[in-house]
GROMACS .gro file of C-alpha atoms in nm:
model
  362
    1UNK     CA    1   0.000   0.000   0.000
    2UNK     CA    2   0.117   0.333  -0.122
    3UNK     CA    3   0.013   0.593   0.205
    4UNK     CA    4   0.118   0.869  -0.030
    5UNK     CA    5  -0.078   0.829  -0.332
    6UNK     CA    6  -0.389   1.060  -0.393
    7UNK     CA    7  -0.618   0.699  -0.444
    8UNK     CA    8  -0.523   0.596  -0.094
    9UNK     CA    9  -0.575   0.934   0.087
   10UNK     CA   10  -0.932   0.961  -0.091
   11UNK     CA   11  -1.019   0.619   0.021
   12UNK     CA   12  -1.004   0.680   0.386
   13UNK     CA   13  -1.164   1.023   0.321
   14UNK     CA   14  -1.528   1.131   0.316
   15UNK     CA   15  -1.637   1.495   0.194
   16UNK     CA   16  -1.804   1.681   0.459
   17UNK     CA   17  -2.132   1.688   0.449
   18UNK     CA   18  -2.289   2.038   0.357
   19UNK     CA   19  -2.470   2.156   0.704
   20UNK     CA   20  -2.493   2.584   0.632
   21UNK     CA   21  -2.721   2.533   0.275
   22UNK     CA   22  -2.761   2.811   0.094
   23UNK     CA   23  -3.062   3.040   0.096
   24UNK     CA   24  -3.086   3.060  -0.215
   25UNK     CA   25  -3.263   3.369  -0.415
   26UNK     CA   26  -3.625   3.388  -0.301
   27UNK     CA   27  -3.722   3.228  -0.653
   28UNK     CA   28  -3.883   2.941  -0.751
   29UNK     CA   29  -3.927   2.716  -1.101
   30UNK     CA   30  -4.198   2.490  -1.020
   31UNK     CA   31  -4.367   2.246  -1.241
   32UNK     CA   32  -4.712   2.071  -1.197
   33UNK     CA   33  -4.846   1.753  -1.304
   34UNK     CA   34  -4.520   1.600  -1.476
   35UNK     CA   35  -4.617   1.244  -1.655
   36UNK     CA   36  -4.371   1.152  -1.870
   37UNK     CA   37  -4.307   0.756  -1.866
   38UNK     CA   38  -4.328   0.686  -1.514
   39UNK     CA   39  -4.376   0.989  -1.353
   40UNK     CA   40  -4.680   0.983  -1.154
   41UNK     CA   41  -4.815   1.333  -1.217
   42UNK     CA   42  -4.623   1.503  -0.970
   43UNK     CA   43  -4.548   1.845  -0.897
   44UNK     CA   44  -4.174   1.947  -0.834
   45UNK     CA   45  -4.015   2.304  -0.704
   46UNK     CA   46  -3.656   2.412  -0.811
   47UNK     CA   47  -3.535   2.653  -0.584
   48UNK     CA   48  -3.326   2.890  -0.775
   49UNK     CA   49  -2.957   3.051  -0.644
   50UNK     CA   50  -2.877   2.687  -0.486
   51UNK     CA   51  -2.722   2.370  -0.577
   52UNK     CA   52  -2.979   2.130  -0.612
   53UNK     CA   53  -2.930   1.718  -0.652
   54UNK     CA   54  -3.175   1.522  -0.774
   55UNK     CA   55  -3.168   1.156  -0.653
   56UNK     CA   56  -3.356   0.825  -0.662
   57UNK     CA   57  -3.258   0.417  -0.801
   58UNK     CA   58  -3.174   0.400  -1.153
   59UNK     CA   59  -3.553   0.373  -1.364
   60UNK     CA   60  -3.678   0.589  -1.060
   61UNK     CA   61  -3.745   0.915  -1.314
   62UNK     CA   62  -3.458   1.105  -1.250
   63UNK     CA   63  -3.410   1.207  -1.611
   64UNK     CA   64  -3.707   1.208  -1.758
   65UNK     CA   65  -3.832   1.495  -1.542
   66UNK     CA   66  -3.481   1.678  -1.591
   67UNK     CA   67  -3.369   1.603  -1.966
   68UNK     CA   68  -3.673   1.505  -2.049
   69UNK     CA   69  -3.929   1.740  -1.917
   70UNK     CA   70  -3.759   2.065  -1.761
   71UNK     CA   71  -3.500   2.134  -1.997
   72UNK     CA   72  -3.671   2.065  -2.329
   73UNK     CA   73  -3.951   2.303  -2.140
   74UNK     CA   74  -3.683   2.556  -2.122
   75UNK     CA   75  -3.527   2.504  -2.420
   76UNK     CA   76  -3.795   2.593  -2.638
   77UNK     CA   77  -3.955   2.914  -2.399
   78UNK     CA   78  -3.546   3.059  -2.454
   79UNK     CA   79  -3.416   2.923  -2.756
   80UNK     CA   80  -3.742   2.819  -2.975
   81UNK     CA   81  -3.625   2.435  -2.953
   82UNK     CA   82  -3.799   2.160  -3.143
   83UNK     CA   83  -3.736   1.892  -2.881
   84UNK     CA   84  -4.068   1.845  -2.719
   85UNK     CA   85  -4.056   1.802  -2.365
   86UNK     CA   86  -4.262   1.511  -2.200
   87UNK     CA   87  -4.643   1.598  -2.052
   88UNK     CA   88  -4.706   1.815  -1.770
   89UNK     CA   89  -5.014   2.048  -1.692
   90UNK     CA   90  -4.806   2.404  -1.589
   91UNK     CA   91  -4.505   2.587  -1.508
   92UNK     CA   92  -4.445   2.886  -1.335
   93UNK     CA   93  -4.114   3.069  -1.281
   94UNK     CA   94  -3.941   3.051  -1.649
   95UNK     CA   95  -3.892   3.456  -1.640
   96UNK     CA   96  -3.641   3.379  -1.317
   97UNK     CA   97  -3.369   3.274  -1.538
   98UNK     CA   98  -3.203   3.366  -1.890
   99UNK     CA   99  -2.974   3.095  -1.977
  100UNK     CA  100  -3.018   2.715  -1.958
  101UNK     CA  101  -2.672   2.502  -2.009
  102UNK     CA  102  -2.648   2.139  -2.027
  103UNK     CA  103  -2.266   2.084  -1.942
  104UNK     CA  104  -2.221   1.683  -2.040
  105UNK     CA  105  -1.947   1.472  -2.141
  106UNK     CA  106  -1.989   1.487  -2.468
  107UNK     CA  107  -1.657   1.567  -2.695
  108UNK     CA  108  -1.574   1.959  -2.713
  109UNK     CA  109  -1.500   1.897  -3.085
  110UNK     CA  110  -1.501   1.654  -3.337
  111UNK     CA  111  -1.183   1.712  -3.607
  112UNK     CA  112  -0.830   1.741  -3.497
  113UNK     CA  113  -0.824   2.111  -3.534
  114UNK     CA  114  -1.038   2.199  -3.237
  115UNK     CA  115  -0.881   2.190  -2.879
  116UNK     CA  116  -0.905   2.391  -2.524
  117UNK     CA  117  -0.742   2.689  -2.667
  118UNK     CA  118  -1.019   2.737  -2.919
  119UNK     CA  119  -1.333   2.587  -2.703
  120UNK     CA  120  -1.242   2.870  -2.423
  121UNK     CA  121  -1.202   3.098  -2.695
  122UNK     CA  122  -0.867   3.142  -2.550
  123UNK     CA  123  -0.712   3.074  -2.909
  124UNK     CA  124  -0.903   3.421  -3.021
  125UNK     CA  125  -0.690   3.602  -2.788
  126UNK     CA  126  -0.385   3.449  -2.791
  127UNK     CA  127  -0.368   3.507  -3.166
  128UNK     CA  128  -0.474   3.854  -3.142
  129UNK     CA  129  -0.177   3.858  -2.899
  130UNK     CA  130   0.070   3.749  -3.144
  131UNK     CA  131  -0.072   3.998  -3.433
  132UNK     CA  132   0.025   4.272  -3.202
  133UNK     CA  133   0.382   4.223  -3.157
  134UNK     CA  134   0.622   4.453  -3.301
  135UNK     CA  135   0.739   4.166  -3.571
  136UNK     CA  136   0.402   4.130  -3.682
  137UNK     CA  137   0.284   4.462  -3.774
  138UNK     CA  138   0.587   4.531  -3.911
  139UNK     CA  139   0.535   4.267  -4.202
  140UNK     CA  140   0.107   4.342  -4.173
  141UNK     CA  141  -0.004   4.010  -4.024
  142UNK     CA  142  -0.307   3.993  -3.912
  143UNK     CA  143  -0.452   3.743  -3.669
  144UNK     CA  144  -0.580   3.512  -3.922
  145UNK     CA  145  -0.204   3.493  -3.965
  146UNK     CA  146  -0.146   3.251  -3.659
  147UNK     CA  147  -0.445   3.056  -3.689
  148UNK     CA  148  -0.354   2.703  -3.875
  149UNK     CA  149  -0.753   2.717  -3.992
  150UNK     CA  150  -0.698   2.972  -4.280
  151UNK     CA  151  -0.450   2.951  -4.571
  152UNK     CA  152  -0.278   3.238  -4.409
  153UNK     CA  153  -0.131   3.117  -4.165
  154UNK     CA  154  -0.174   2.721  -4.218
  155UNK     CA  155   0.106   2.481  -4.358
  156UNK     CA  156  -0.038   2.438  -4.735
  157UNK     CA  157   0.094   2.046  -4.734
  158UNK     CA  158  -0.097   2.004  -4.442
  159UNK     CA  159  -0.354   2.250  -4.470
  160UNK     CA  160  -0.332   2.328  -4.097
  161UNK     CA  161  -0.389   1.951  -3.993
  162UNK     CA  162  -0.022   1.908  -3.933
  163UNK     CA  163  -0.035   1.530  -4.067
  164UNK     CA  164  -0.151   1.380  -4.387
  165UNK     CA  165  -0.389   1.046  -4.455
  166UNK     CA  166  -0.245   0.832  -4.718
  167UNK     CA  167  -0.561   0.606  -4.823
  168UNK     CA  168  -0.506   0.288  -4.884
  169UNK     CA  169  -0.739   0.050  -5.079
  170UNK     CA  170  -0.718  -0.294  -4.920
  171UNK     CA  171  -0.635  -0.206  -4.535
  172UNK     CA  172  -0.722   0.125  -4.350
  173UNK     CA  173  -0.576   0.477  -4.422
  174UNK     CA  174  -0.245   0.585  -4.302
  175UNK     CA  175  -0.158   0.914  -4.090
  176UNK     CA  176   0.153   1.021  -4.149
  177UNK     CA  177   0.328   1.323  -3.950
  178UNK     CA  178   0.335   1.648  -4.240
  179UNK     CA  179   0.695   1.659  -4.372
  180UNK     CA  180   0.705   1.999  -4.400
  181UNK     CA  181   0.603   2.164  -4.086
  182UNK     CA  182   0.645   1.811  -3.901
  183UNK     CA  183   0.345   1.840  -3.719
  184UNK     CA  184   0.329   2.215  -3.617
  185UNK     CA  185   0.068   2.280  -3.884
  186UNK     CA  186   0.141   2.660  -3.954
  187UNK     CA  187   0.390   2.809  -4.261
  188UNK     CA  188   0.786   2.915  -4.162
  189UNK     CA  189   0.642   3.227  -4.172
  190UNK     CA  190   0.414   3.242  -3.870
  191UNK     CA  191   0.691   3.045  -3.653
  192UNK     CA  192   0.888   3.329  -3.729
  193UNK     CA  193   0.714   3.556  -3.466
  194UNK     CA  194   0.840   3.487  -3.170
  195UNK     CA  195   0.737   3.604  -2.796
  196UNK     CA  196   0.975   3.563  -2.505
  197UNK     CA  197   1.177   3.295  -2.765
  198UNK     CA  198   0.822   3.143  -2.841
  199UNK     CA  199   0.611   3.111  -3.169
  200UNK     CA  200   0.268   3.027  -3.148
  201UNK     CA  201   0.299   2.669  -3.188
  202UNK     CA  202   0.513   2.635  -2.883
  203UNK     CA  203   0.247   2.814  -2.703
  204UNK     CA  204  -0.026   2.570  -2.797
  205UNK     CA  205   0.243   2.288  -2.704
  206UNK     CA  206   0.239   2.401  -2.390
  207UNK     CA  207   0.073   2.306  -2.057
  208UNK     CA  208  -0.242   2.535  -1.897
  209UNK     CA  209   0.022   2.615  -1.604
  210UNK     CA  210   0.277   2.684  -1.810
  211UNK     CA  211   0.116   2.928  -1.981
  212UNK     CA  212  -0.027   3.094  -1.696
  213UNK     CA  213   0.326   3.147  -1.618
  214UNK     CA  214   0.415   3.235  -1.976
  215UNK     CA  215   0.112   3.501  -2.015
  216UNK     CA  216   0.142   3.666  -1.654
  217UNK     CA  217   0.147   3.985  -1.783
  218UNK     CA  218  -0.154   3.923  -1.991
  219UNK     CA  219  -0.498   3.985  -1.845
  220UNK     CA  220  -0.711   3.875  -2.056
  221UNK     CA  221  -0.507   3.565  -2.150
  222UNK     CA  222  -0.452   3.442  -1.813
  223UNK     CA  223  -0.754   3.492  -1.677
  224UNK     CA  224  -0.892   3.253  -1.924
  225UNK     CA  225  -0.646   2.971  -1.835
  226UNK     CA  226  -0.724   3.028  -1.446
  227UNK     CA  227  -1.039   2.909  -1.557
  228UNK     CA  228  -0.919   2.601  -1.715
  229UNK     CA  229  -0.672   2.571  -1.402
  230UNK     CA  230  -0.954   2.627  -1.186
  231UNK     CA  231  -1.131   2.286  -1.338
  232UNK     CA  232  -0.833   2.113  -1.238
  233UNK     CA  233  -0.734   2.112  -1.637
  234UNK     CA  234  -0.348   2.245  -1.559
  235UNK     CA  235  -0.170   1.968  -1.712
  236UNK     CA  236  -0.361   1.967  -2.059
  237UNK     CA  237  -0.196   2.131  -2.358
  238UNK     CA  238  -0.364   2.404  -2.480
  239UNK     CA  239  -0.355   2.279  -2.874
  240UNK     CA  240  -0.442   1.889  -2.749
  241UNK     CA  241  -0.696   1.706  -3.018
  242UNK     CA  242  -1.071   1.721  -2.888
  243UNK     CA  243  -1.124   1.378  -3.004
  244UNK     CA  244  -0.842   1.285  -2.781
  245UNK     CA  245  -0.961   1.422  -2.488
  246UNK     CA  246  -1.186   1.189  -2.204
  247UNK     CA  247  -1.528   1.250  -2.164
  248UNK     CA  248  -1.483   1.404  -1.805
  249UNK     CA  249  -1.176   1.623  -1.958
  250UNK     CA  250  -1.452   1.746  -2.226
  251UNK     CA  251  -1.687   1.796  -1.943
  252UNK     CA  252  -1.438   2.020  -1.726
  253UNK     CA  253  -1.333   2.207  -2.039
  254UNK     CA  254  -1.748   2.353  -2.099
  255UNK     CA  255  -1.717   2.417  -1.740
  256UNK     CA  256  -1.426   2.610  -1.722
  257UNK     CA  257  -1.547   2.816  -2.036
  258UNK     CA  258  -1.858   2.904  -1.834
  259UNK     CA  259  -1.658   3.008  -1.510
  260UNK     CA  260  -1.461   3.234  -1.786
  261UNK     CA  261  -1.752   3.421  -1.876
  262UNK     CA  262  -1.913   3.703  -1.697
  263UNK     CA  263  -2.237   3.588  -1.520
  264UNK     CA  264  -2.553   3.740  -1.499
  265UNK     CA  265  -2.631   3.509  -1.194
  266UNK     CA  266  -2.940   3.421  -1.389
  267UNK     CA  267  -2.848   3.094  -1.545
  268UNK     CA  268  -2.959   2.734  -1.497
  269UNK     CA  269  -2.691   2.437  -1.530
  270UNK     CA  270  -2.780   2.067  -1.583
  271UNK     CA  271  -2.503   1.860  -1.529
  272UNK     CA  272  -2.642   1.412  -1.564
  273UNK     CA  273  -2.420   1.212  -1.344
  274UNK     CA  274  -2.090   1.455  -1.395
  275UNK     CA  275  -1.880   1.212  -1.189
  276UNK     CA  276  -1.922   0.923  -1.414
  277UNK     CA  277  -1.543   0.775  -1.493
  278UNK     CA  278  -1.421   1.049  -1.283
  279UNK     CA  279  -1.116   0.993  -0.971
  280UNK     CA  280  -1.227   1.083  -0.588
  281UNK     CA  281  -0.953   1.387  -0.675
  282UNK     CA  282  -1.109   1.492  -1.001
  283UNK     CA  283  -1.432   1.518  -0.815
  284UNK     CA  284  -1.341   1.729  -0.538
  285UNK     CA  285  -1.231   1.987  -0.790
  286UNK     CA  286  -1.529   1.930  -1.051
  287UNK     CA  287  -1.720   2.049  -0.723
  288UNK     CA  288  -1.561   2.349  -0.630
  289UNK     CA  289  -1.618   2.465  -0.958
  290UNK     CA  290  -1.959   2.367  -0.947
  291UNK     CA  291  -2.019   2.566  -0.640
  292UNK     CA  292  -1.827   2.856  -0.789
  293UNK     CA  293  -2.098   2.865  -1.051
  294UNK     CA  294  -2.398   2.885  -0.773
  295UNK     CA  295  -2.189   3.133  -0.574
  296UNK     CA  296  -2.237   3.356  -0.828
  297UNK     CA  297  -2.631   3.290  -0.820
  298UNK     CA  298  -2.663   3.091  -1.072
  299UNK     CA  299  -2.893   2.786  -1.016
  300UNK     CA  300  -2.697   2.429  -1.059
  301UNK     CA  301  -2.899   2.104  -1.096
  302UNK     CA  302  -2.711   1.783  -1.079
  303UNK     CA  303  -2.873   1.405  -1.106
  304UNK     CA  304  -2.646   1.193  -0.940
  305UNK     CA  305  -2.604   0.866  -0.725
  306UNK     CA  306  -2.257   0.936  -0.556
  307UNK     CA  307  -2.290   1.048  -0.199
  308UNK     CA  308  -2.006   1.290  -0.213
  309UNK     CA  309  -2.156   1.490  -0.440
  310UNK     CA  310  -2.534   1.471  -0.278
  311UNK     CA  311  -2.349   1.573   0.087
  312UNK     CA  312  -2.312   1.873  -0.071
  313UNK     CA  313  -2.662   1.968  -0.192
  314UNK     CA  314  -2.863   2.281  -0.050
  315UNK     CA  315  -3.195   2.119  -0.223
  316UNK     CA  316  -3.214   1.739  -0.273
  317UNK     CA  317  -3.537   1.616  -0.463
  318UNK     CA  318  -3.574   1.230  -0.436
  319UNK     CA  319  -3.759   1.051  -0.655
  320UNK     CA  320  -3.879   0.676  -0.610
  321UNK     CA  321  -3.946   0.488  -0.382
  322UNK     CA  322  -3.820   0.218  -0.621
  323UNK     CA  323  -3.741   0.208  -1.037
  324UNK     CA  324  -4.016   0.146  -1.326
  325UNK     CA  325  -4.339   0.123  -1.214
  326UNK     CA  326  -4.245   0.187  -0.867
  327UNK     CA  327  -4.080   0.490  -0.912
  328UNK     CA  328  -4.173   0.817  -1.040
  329UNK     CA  329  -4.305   0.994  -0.727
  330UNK     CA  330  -4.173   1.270  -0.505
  331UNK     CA  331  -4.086   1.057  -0.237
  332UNK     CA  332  -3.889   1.376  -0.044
  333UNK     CA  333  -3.743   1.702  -0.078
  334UNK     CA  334  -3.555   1.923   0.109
  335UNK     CA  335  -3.193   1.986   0.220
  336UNK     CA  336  -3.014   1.675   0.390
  337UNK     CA  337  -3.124   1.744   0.769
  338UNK     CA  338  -3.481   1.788   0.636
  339UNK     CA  339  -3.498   1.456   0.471
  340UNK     CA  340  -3.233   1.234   0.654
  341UNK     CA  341  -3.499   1.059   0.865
  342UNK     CA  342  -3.720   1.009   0.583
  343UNK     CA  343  -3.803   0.602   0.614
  344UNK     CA  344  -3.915   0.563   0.276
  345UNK     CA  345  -3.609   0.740   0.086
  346UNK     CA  346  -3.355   0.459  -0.006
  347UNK     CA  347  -3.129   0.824  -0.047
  348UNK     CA  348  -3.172   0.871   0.342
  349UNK     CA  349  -3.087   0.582   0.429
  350UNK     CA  350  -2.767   0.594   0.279
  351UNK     CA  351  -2.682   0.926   0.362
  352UNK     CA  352  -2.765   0.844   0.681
  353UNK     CA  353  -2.509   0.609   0.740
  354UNK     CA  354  -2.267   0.763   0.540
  355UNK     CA  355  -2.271   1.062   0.769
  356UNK     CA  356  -2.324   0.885   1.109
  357UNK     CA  357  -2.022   0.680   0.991
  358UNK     CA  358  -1.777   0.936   0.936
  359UNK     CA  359  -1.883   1.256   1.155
  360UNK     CA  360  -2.028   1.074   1.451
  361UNK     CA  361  -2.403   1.158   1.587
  362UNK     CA  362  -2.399   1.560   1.432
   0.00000   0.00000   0.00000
C-alpha cells in the first residue's frame, strides 16, 4: 500500500457533508403535473440561487423529469427548440432565469483542429496577442495569420492539420506526421514571430500552467487559463486534439469556459451524473467549480447517485421509492437534515449512514 498516493488518501476520506445550505434567491421554477413515462403526475419546485441534486434508483425518473421534461420546457420558452418536452399540466417561474446550459461529457469537438485553446475561446486572444507584436505589424499580419484554420497562416501540405492520410485501398488509411512543418501545422512564416523565444505553436504545445506562467502579464489571456486551471485542467496542452480528450476532460473544459464568462447570476446548469469515470480527486475539484458557478447565483442542478456529491446539496429532490413502475413519485425534498430521517427514501438511508459513519451523531 502506497500511504502517499492521492487513491489511498481519498479512500479513507469522506467529503463533509454540507450543514450551512444556501438560501438561495427567493425564486422558484416549479412544475405541476409531470407524466412523462413513469412519472406519476407530480409536482416538483426548483429553488433557484442553490445547488440542487436530484436523486432516486436508476428507472426511478430522474431524467425524464430533468432532460426530459424541464430542460426541453426551457429550451424551447429561450431558444425556440424543437425537442418536445414530456407531458405536464403548468409551469411557473421561467422569467427567473435567462440561460439554460447542459454541461455533459460529450466531446468539445469533433476534427483534430479543435482543442481547449479554441473551445475557451482562449485561441481568439492568444492570436490577437501574437498579431500585435512589433514583428508582426511590421510585415502586416493579421490574426488570421497565426491561426492554422486559414491559408494564411496554415502549412499548405498540411492545410493546418499538421499530418496527412495516405488512403489505402485494401487495409485502412495511413496518418503520417506532415513533412514539411512536421506536425506544427502553420507556414515558416508564422513560426517566425516569436514572444519571449516562443512562436505560437510552442504556445499551444504548452501546458495550462505553463502558460499561466508564460502570459502573466496578460490579463485577458490568463484569466482565461485560471479558468481552465480552476477545473483542475493544468496539465492539458492548450492545442491537445478534442477527439483525444476523455469524456470528463470534455466535461471540465465547458465548465471552465462558463466560469470564464461574466455571469448574470441568472443561469440554470444541468449537469447528468458529472462524476461518471471520474477519480475521488477529479471530483473534489469538478465540485468546487460547481459551487463557484452557484456562488455567483446561478442555479446548478445535478442528477447523481454518488454520496459525495449529494453531501453537498442545499436542495435534494428524491424521486422513487423504487425504479419502473415503482418509481416516479416525489418521495422527499428538502436539504439533507430535512430529509435524513425520511423512512421511505432509499437516499436517506444511505446518507444516513454515510454521515453517522464518518462525523459521529452531528
Amino acid at each position: 500500500k502506497n500511504s502517499n498516493s492521492i487513491t489511498s488518501k481519498y479512500i479513507n476520506q469522506s467529503f463533509l457533508y454540507n450543514k450551512s445550505t444556501r438560501n438561495g434567491n427567493g425564486k422558484n421554477i416549479c412544475i405541476k403535473n409531470a407524466s412523462g413515462n413513469n412519472l406519476k403526475n407530480i409536482d416538483v419546485s426548483f429553488p433557484l440561487g442553490k445547488l440542487i441534486l436530484v436523486t432516486g434508483v436508476s428507472g426511478s425518473g430522474k431524467s425524464t423529469l430533468i432532460n426530459g421534461t424541464l430542460y426541453p420546457i426551457i429550451s424551447q420558452k429561450l431558444y425556440k427548440s424543437l425537442q418536445k418536452p414530456y407531458p405536464f399540466k403548468k409551469i411557473t417561474g421561467l422569467d427567473n432565469i435567462d440561460k439554460i446550459i447542459n454541461i455533459d461529457q460529450s466531446p468539445i469537438g469533433r476534427t483534430s483542429r479543435s482543442n481547449p485553446a479554441t473551445y475557451v475561446g482562449l485561441f481568439t486572444h492568444i492570436r490577437q496577442f501574437y498579431s500585435n507584436l512589433k514583428e508582426s505589424k511590421i510585415k502586416g499580419y493579421s490574426p488570421s495569420k497565426f491561426s492554422f484554420n486559414v491559408k494564411e497562416g496554415a502549412c499548405l501540405e498540411c492545410n493546418g492539420h499538421g499530418s496527412i492520410i495516405i488512403q489505402m485501398k485494401l487495409i485502412p488509411d495511413i496518418e503520417t506526421t506532415c513533412q514539411v512543418c512536421l506536425g506544427k501545422k502553420f507556414n515558416n512564416d508564422t513560426l517566425a514571430i516569436k514572444y519571449k523565444k516562443k512562436n505560437i505553436f510552442n504556445v499551444l504545445d504548452m501546458s495550462v500552467d505553463e502558460a499561466v506562467i508564460f502570459f502573466n502579464n496578460v490579463p485577458i489571456i490568463k484569466h482565461k487559463l485560471k479558468s481552465l486551471q480552476s477545473v483542475g485542467m493544468g496539465y492539458i496542452k492548450l492545442g491537445q486534439t478534442s477527439t483525444k480528450l476523455s469524456g470528463g476532460e470534455a466535461q471540465r473544459i465547458k465548465l471552465a469556459s462558463e466560469l470564464a464568462k461574466k455571469s448574470t447570476g441568472n443561469t440554470l446548469y444541468i449537469f447528468d451524473e458529472p462524476t461518471t469515470g471520474l477519480h475521488f480527486f477529479d471530483i473534489e475539484i469538478l465540485m468546487k467549480a460547481i459551487n463557484m458557478l452557484v456562488d455567483k447565483g446561478n442555479t446548478v442542478i445535478i442528477i447523481e447517485h454518488n454520496l459525495d456529491v449529494i453531501k453537498q446539496a442545499d436542495h435534494i429532490i428524491d424521486l422513487g421509492p423504487n425504479g419502473g413502475k415503482e418509481g416516479g413519485e416525489v418521495i422527499c425534498c428538502g436539504n439533507i437534515n430535512q430529509i435524513i430521517n425520511n423512512k421511505h427514501s432509499h437516499t436517506a438511508l444511505f446518507l444516513k449512514k454515510e454521515i453517522y459513519s464518518h462525523h459521529g451523531n452531528e
